[in-house]
Amino acid sequence: MSRDRIENLPFTTYDLIGYLVPGSLLILYLLPSVEYDGGPVLQILQYAAWPLQVLILTAIIISSYVSGHIVSYLSSEFSEKFVIRLMGYPTSFLLFEKDAKLVIRSNLKEIFPLKTCHVFTYLILFFHLILLLPLGFIYFFLGFGFYSTPMSLGASQECQRRFNTLWGSLDVDFQQNKENWFELVAYYTLNHYPYVAPKAYNYVVLYGLLRSLFFLSTLLCWALAFEVFFSIGMHPVVDFFGGPLSALVIFEILSVCWGVAYCKFYKRYSKEIISTFSATFVNTS
């Protein structure tokens, strides 16, 4: 299946998995508190005539799809930028062997001088502060091999050499990796070697879904934390987990699992593109 055929599909896999699934989860969570014509929507849906049922279900599906787009955007602004601010792009680890802990400490040192960092970066970090304990466990005990394992030295050198052959005038510093040179490589690879598009597209679908789940579960952790301290009267599904405190612990762990899985597939996508670029490049000069 070529990249052109993927892009020309009226409703793609990403629409279904990347938007509709996380949007549906959000809508299903909010639905019990939504009322229509003086009663809960779920109760009306159960007992209403079929035309009204069809109308309500259609509204739910559309709302889920729209919500999925919103969640996807917010997750790219918060969850994805959190990973990049903290550890950098996966390409920086693919091309060079680096100690992820040293990279994180270095990036944090650049972030915390208030005069040198945008306030939105602090908002991103604060949003994920709720996950401090499970993230600390990964930092001190598990490590970041899911993100920091490099490619072979030969593949790394070949990628840099062939990039410089095509775009040598750009003077890119691969070691610092502050320029997003990978966009050029991805665009070139997907257009010149379309056979890689389906596999790369699958990775995009998966890491898009996992990024949204990472964002949603982190958001839920904040709601659960408010429930623990202020008893705001949350969703009845909380009782299924044994109360807000146990639910908070469960979703903190789950959030980090989503985040790790997102990083893993984000890296796999980057590796697939770089490997194809390095192995199949043809010098047309």
GROMACS .gro file of C-alpha atoms in nm:
model
  285
    1MET     CA    1   0.000   0.000   0.000
    2SER     CA    2   0.173   0.319  -0.116
    3ARG     CA    3   0.189   0.644   0.074
    4ASP     CA    4  -0.034   0.813  -0.189
    5ARG     CA    5  -0.305   0.553  -0.136
    6ILE     CA    6  -0.280   0.599   0.241
    7GLU     CA    7  -0.320   0.975   0.213
    8ASN     CA    8  -0.613   0.949  -0.029
    9LEU     CA    9  -0.824   0.730   0.197
   10PRO     CA   10  -1.135   0.926   0.308
   11PHE     CA   11  -1.116   0.779   0.659
   12THR     CA   12  -0.775   0.655   0.767
   13THR     CA   13  -0.659   0.426   1.043
   14TYR     CA   14  -0.530   0.730   1.229
   15ASP     CA   15  -0.881   0.881   1.227
   16LEU     CA   16  -1.015   0.564   1.387
   17ILE     CA   17  -0.737   0.485   1.633
   18GLY     CA   18  -0.564   0.820   1.681
   19TYR     CA   19  -0.874   1.037   1.712
   20LEU     CA   20  -1.190   0.832   1.762
   21VAL     CA   21  -1.057   0.597   2.033
   22PRO     CA   22  -0.918   0.860   2.276
   23GLY     CA   23  -1.208   1.092   2.199
   24SER     CA   24  -1.455   0.812   2.276
   25LEU     CA   25  -1.283   0.740   2.606
   26LEU     CA   26  -1.316   1.104   2.704
   27ILE     CA   27  -1.681   1.124   2.599
   28LEU     CA   28  -1.770   0.797   2.773
   29TYR     CA   29  -1.610   0.929   3.090
   30LEU     CA   30  -1.808   1.254   3.072
   31LEU     CA   31  -2.133   1.104   2.946
   32PRO     CA   32  -2.285   1.000   3.282
   33SER     CA   33  -2.286   1.364   3.394
   34VAL     CA   34  -2.446   1.494   3.071
   35GLU     CA   35  -2.820   1.560   3.072
   36TYR     CA   36  -3.065   1.606   2.787
   37ASP     CA   37  -3.424   1.726   2.819
   38GLY     CA   38  -3.413   1.707   3.198
   39GLY     CA   39  -3.262   1.358   3.228
   40PRO     CA   40  -2.931   1.170   3.197
   41VAL     CA   41  -2.839   1.101   2.837
   42LEU     CA   42  -2.766   0.734   2.906
   43GLN     CA   43  -3.111   0.683   3.054
   44ILE     CA   44  -3.277   0.859   2.763
   45LEU     CA   45  -3.069   0.654   2.520
   46GLN     CA   46  -3.193   0.336   2.685
   47TYR     CA   47  -3.564   0.412   2.675
   48ALA     CA   48  -3.606   0.660   2.388
   49ALA     CA   49  -3.758   0.581   2.049
   50TRP     CA   50  -3.510   0.464   1.787
   51PRO     CA   51  -3.493   0.793   1.589
   52LEU     CA   52  -3.383   0.974   1.905
   53GLN     CA   53  -3.141   0.693   1.985
   54VAL     CA   54  -2.985   0.725   1.641
   55LEU     CA   55  -2.960   1.102   1.685
   56ILE     CA   56  -2.793   1.072   2.025
   57LEU     CA   57  -2.551   0.802   1.906
   58THR     CA   58  -2.458   1.011   1.603
   59ALA     CA   59  -2.394   1.310   1.828
   60ILE     CA   60  -2.178   1.094   2.055
   61ILE     CA   61  -1.970   0.964   1.763
   62ILE     CA   62  -1.920   1.312   1.616
   63SER     CA   63  -1.836   1.452   1.959
   64SER     CA   64  -1.587   1.170   2.013
   65TYR     CA   65  -1.414   1.240   1.681
   66VAL     CA   66  -1.394   1.615   1.746
   67SER     CA   67  -1.278   1.555   2.103
   68GLY     CA   68  -1.013   1.319   1.970
   69HIS     CA   69  -0.868   1.600   1.756
   70ILE     CA   70  -0.858   1.830   2.058
   71VAL     CA   71  -0.695   1.563   2.275
   72SER     CA   72  -0.441   1.488   2.002
   73TYR     CA   73  -0.348   1.855   1.975
   74LEU     CA   74  -0.318   1.901   2.351
   75SER     CA   75  -0.114   1.584   2.384
   76SER     CA   76   0.128   1.711   2.118
   77GLU     CA   77   0.161   2.041   2.305
   78PHE     CA   78   0.197   1.889   2.653
   79SER     CA   79   0.296   1.521   2.648
   80GLU     CA   80   0.519   1.525   2.339
   81LYS     CA   81   0.693   1.849   2.435
   82PHE     CA   82   0.744   1.715   2.787
   83VAL     CA   83   0.942   1.422   2.645
   84ILE     CA   84   1.138   1.645   2.407
   85ARG     CA   85   1.212   1.911   2.671
   86LEU     CA   86   1.327   1.645   2.916
   87MET     CA   87   1.519   1.402   2.693
   88GLY     CA   88   1.534   1.553   2.345
   89TYR     CA   89   1.433   1.397   2.014
   90PRO     CA   90   1.479   1.022   1.977
   91THR     CA   91   1.713   1.091   1.684
   92SER     CA   92   1.971   1.240   1.924
   93PHE     CA   93   1.997   0.899   2.093
   94LEU     CA   94   1.975   0.696   1.773
   95LEU     CA   95   2.279   0.859   1.615
   96PHE     CA   96   2.498   0.889   1.925
   97GLU     CA   97   2.545   0.689   2.243
   98LYS     CA   98   2.439   0.913   2.531
   99ASP     CA   99   2.362   0.874   2.898
  100ALA     CA  100   1.991   0.962   2.925
  101LYS     CA  101   2.025   1.064   3.290
  102LEU     CA  102   2.300   1.312   3.207
  103VAL     CA  103   2.089   1.450   2.921
  104ILE     CA  104   1.788   1.494   3.153
  105ARG     CA  105   1.998   1.671   3.419
  106SER     CA  106   2.153   1.895   3.155
  107ASN     CA  107   1.815   1.986   3.009
  108LEU     CA  108   1.670   2.059   3.352
  109LYS     CA  109   1.961   2.292   3.425
  110GLU     CA  110   1.877   2.483   3.108
  111ILE     CA  111   1.508   2.499   3.195
  112PHE     CA  112   1.507   2.620   3.553
  113PRO     CA  113   1.676   2.961   3.522
  114LEU     CA  114   1.352   3.160   3.499
  115LYS     CA  115   1.495   3.429   3.272
  116THR     CA  116   1.605   3.188   3.000
  117CYS     CA  117   1.296   2.971   2.959
  118HIS     CA  118   0.946   3.029   2.832
  119VAL     CA  119   0.670   3.006   3.092
  120PHE     CA  120   0.489   2.741   2.886
  121THR     CA  121   0.778   2.502   2.952
  122TYR     CA  122   0.712   2.534   3.326
  123LEU     CA  123   0.344   2.469   3.263
  124ILE     CA  124   0.436   2.150   3.077
  125LEU     CA  125   0.659   2.035   3.362
  126PHE     CA  126   0.399   2.123   3.625
  127PHE     CA  127   0.132   1.926   3.437
  128HIS     CA  128   0.348   1.613   3.465
  129LEU     CA  129   0.453   1.678   3.825
  130ILE     CA  130   0.171   1.449   3.937
  131LEU     CA  131   0.377   1.160   3.789
  132LEU     CA  132   0.691   1.243   3.989
  133LEU     CA  133   0.700   0.918   4.190
  134PRO     CA  134   0.670   0.668   3.901
  135LEU     CA  135   0.901   0.882   3.686
  136GLY     CA  136   1.151   0.887   3.971
  137PHE     CA  137   1.132   0.509   3.993
  138ILE     CA  138   1.220   0.483   3.623
  139TYR     CA  139   1.503   0.735   3.664
  140PHE     CA  140   1.667   0.564   3.962
  141PHE     CA  141   1.591   0.196   3.902
  142LEU     CA  142   1.476   0.105   3.549
  143GLY     CA  143   1.664   0.346   3.323
  144PHE     CA  144   1.575   0.481   2.979
  145GLY     CA  145   1.687   0.205   2.745
  146PHE     CA  146   1.348   0.218   2.573
  147TYR     CA  147   1.447   0.562   2.439
  148SER     CA  148   1.826   0.592   2.458
  149THR     CA  149   1.955   0.276   2.285
  150PRO     CA  150   2.151   0.391   1.976
  151MET     CA  151   2.165   0.249   1.625
  152SER     CA  152   2.481   0.085   1.501
  153LEU     CA  153   2.775   0.319   1.451
  154GLY     CA  154   2.786   0.242   1.078
  155ALA     CA  155   2.420   0.332   1.027
  156SER     CA  156   2.465   0.654   1.223
  157GLN     CA  157   2.768   0.763   1.022
  158GLU     CA  158   2.603   0.669   0.693
  159CYS     CA  159   2.292   0.874   0.778
  160GLN     CA  160   2.503   1.181   0.856
  161ARG     CA  161   2.718   1.138   0.545
  162ARG     CA  162   2.420   1.103   0.313
  163PHE     CA  163   2.237   1.391   0.477
  164ASN     CA  164   2.538   1.614   0.418
  165THR     CA  165   2.554   1.495   0.057
  166LEU     CA  166   2.199   1.619  -0.001
  167TRP     CA  167   2.185   1.921   0.229
  168GLY     CA  168   2.545   2.002   0.314
  169SER     CA  169   2.478   2.376   0.297
  170LEU     CA  170   2.253   2.353   0.606
  171ASP     CA  171   2.549   2.294   0.841
  172VAL     CA  172   2.352   2.079   1.085
  173ASP     CA  173   2.502   1.987   1.422
  174PHE     CA  174   2.384   1.628   1.469
  175GLN     CA  175   2.544   1.599   1.811
  176GLN     CA  176   2.350   1.890   1.960
  177ASN     CA  177   2.040   1.799   1.756
  178LYS     CA  178   1.879   2.139   1.807
  179GLU     CA  179   1.769   2.163   1.445
  180ASN     CA  180   1.487   1.928   1.355
  181TRP     CA  181   1.678   1.786   1.058
  182PHE     CA  182   1.475   1.467   1.084
  183GLU     CA  183   1.177   1.632   0.910
  184LEU     CA  184   1.383   1.663   0.593
  185VAL     CA  185   1.498   1.302   0.614
  186ALA     CA  186   1.143   1.176   0.677
  187TYR     CA  187   0.996   1.375   0.388
  188TYR     CA  188   1.270   1.262   0.151
  189THR     CA  189   1.247   0.897   0.256
  190LEU     CA  190   0.868   0.870   0.240
  191ASN     CA  191   0.857   1.028  -0.105
  192HIS     CA  192   1.152   0.843  -0.259
  193TYR     CA  193   1.095   0.502  -0.098
  194PRO     CA  194   0.715   0.468  -0.060
  195TYR     CA  195   0.740   0.100   0.037
  196VAL     CA  196   0.843   0.211   0.387
  197ALA     CA  197   0.530   0.427   0.428
  198PRO     CA  198   0.287   0.158   0.556
  199LYS     CA  199   0.521   0.043   0.833
  200ALA     CA  200   0.614   0.399   0.929
  201TYR     CA  201   0.246   0.494   0.920
  202ASN     CA  202   0.163   0.213   1.163
  203TYR     CA  203   0.419   0.352   1.406
  204VAL     CA  204   0.268   0.700   1.370
  205VAL     CA  205  -0.080   0.562   1.445
  206LEU     CA  206   0.045   0.377   1.753
  207TYR     CA  207   0.250   0.658   1.902
  208GLY     CA  208  -0.030   0.906   1.828
  209LEU     CA  209  -0.277   0.690   2.020
  210LEU     CA  210  -0.036   0.629   2.308
  211ARG     CA  211   0.050   0.998   2.332
  212SER     CA  212  -0.320   1.084   2.365
  213LEU     CA  213  -0.368   0.813   2.628
  214PHE     CA  214  -0.064   0.947   2.813
  215PHE     CA  215  -0.218   1.293   2.818
  216LEU     CA  216  -0.568   1.176   2.918
  217SER     CA  217  -0.447   0.955   3.201
  218THR     CA  218  -0.222   1.234   3.334
  219LEU     CA  219  -0.520   1.469   3.327
  220LEU     CA  220  -0.725   1.210   3.513
  221CYS     CA  221  -0.451   1.183   3.776
  222TRP     CA  222  -0.495   1.553   3.854
  223ALA     CA  223  -0.871   1.507   3.886
  224LEU     CA  224  -0.815   1.211   4.118
  225ALA     CA  225  -0.568   1.411   4.326
  226PHE     CA  226  -0.832   1.682   4.371
  227GLU     CA  227  -1.080   1.414   4.470
  228VAL     CA  228  -0.838   1.277   4.732
  229PHE     CA  229  -0.780   1.615   4.895
  230PHE     CA  230  -1.106   1.801   4.836
  231SER     CA  231  -1.373   1.530   4.780
  232ILE     CA  232  -1.519   1.700   4.472
  233GLY     CA  233  -1.753   1.408   4.394
  234MET     CA  234  -1.601   1.241   4.093
  235HIS     CA  235  -1.717   0.986   3.843
  236PRO     CA  236  -1.867   0.668   4.001
  237VAL     CA  237  -1.614   0.456   3.810
  238VAL     CA  238  -1.361   0.561   4.076
  239ASP     CA  239  -1.532   0.321   4.318
  240PHE     CA  240  -1.441   0.035   4.085
  241PHE     CA  241  -1.074   0.096   4.174
  242GLY     CA  242  -1.139   0.098   4.548
  243GLY     CA  243  -1.157   0.472   4.600
  244PRO     CA  244  -0.979   0.783   4.471
  245LEU     CA  245  -0.642   0.718   4.636
  246SER     CA  246  -0.599   0.368   4.496
  247ALA     CA  247  -0.733   0.492   4.160
  248LEU     CA  248  -0.471   0.771   4.166
  249VAL     CA  249  -0.189   0.523   4.224
  250ILE     CA  250  -0.318   0.293   3.948
  251PHE     CA  251  -0.352   0.574   3.692
  252GLU     CA  252  -0.015   0.724   3.780
  253ILE     CA  253   0.146   0.390   3.696
  254LEU     CA  254  -0.074   0.352   3.389
  255SER     CA  255   0.014   0.704   3.272
  256VAL     CA  256   0.384   0.631   3.286
  257CYS     CA  257   0.328   0.301   3.103
  258TRP     CA  258   0.147   0.490   2.825
  259GLY     CA  259   0.431   0.742   2.821
  260VAL     CA  260   0.701   0.476   2.795
  261ALA     CA  261   0.511   0.297   2.518
  262TYR     CA  262   0.469   0.629   2.334
  263CYS     CA  263   0.843   0.697   2.355
  264LYS     CA  264   0.916   0.346   2.233
  265PHE     CA  265   0.706   0.378   1.917
  266TYR     CA  266   0.818   0.737   1.858
  267LYS     CA  267   1.173   0.604   1.855
  268ARG     CA  268   1.079   0.307   1.632
  269TYR     CA  269   0.927   0.542   1.376
  270SER     CA  270   1.243   0.755   1.375
  271LYS     CA  271   1.463   0.447   1.349
  272GLU     CA  272   1.262   0.307   1.059
  273ILE     CA  273   1.296   0.632   0.864
  274ILE     CA  274   1.668   0.674   0.935
  275SER     CA  275   1.747   0.309   0.860
  276THR     CA  276   1.570   0.327   0.524
  277PHE     CA  277   1.738   0.657   0.441
  278SER     CA  278   2.082   0.518   0.529
  279ALA     CA  279   2.044   0.183   0.354
  280THR     CA  280   1.870   0.280   0.030
  281PHE     CA  281   1.997   0.627  -0.047
  282VAL     CA  282   2.099   0.679  -0.408
  283ASN     CA  283   2.334   0.964  -0.490
  284THR     CA  284   2.181   1.145  -0.787
  285SER     CA  285   2.450   1.409  -0.814
   0.00000   0.00000   0.00000
